[in-house]
Coordinates of C-alpha atoms in Angstrom, one line a residue:
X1 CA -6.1 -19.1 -6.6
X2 CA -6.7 -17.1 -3.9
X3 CA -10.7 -17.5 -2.6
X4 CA -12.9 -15.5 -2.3
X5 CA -10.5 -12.2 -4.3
X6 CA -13.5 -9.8 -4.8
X7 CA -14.2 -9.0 -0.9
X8 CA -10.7 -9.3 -0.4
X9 CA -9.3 -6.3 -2.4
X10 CA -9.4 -3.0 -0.6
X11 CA -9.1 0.1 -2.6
X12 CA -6.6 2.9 -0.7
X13 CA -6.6 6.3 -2.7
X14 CA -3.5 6.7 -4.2
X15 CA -4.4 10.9 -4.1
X16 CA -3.7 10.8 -0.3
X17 CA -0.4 10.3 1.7
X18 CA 0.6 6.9 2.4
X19 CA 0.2 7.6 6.2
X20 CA -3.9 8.1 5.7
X21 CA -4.7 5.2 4.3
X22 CA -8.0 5.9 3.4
X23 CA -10.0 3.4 1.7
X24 CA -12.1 4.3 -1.2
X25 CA -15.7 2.5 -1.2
X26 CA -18.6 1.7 -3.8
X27 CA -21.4 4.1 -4.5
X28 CA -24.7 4.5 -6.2
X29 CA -24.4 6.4 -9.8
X30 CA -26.5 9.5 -9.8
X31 CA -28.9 10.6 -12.4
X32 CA -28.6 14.3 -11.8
X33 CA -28.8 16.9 -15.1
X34 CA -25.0 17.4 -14.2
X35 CA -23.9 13.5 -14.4
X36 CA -26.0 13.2 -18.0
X37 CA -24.4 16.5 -19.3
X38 CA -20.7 14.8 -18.4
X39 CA -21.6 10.9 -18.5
X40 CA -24.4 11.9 -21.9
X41 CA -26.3 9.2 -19.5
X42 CA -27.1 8.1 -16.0
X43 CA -23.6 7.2 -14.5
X44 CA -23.4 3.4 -12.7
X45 CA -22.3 2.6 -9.6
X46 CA -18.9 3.4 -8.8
X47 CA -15.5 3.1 -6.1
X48 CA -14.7 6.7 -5.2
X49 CA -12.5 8.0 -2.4
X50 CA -14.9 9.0 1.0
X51 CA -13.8 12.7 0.8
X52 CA -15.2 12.8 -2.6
X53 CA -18.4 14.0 -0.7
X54 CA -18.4 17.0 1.6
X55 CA -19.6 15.1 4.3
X56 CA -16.0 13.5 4.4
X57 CA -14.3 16.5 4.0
X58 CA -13.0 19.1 6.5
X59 CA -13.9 22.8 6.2
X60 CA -12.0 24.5 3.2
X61 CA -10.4 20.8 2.1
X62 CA -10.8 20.0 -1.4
X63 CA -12.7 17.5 -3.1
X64 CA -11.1 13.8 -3.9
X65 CA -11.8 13.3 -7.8
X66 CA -9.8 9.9 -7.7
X67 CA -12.6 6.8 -8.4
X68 CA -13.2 3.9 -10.8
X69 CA -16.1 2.4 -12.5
X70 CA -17.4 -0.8 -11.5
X71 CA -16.0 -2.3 -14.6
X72 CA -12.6 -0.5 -14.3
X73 CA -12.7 -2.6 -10.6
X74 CA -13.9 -6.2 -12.6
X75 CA -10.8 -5.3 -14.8
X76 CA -8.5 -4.7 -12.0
X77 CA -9.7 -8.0 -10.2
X78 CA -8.9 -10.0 -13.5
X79 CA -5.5 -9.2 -14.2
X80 CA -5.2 -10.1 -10.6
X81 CA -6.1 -13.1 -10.7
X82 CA -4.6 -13.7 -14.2
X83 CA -1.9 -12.8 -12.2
X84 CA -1.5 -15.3 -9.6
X85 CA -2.7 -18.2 -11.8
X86 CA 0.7 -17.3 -13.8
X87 CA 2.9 -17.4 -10.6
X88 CA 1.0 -20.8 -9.2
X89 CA 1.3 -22.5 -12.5
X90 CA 5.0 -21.6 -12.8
X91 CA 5.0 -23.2 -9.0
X92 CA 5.3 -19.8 -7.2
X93 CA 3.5 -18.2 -4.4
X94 CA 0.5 -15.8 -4.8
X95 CA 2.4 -13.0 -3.2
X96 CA 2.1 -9.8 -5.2
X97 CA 2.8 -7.1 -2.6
X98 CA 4.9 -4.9 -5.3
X99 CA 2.9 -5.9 -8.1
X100 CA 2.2 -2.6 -10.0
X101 CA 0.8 -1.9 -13.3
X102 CA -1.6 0.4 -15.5
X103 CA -4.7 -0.5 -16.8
X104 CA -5.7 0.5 -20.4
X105 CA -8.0 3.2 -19.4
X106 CA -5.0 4.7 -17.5
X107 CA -5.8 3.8 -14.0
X108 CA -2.5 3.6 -12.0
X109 CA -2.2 0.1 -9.4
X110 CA 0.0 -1.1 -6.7
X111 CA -0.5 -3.9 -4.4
X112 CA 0.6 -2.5 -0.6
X113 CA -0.4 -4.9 1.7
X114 CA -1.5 -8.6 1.3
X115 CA -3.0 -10.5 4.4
X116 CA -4.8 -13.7 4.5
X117 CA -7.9 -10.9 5.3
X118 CA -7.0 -8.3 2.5
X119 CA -5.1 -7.1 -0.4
X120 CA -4.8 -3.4 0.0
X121 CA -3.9 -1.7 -3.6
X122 CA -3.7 1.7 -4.2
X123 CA -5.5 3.4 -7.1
X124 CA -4.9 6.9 -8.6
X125 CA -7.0 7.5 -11.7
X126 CA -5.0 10.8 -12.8
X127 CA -8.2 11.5 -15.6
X128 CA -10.4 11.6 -13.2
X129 CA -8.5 13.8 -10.7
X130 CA -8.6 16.6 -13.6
X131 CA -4.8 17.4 -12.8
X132 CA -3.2 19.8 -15.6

């Protein structure tokens, strides 16, 4: 079992070029008139890519829709670790760079990078990237 799995796993966006790398970090909800008219409540916390916000974002460059709910992250770190209980207890290794996989609410996974520091896995969530 690999220790400590939570503040291991580093999000990259998966909307971005693989040379970027940028890594997508947890934010508060909001409670805006906007977030109840979508959400019909307060949305919670949640992992979004950093250009989401124009802060992050270079003049004229578009907004970053790609992010996941905190629970849609709990999810993701349980099939991981479903994941490498199966390979220890068939006597393997815990290393899943290549792992890849969908979750049931669509969200798109790859493990790219696995050091004793991180696991880096990238995440698209094409729903929330409003893609036609």
């Amino acid at each position: 079992m690999i220790k400590g799995l939570w503040s291991k796993v580093r999000l990259v966006c998966g909307n971005h070029s693989d040379e970027e790398k940028i890594i997508m970090s947890p934010h508060e909800g909001a409670n805006s008139a906007i977030s109840k008219a979508l959400y019909r409540s307060s949305s919670g916390m949640f992992y979004s890519c950093p250009k989401y916000y124009p802060e992050n974002r270079n003049e004229n460059e578009p907004c970053c829709r790609n992010h996941i709910s905190v629970k849609e992250f709990e999810d993701m770190i349980g099939y991981i670790a479903n994941t490498v209980c199966k390979y220890e207890s068939m006597g393997g290794t815990f290393e899943i760079v290549g792992l890849t996989w969908k979750s049931r609410s669509g969200v798109e996974y790859s493990v790219i990078n696995q050091t004793d520091e991180h696991i880096d896995i990238k995440c698209v969530n094409e729903k929330a990237l409003w893609k036609k």
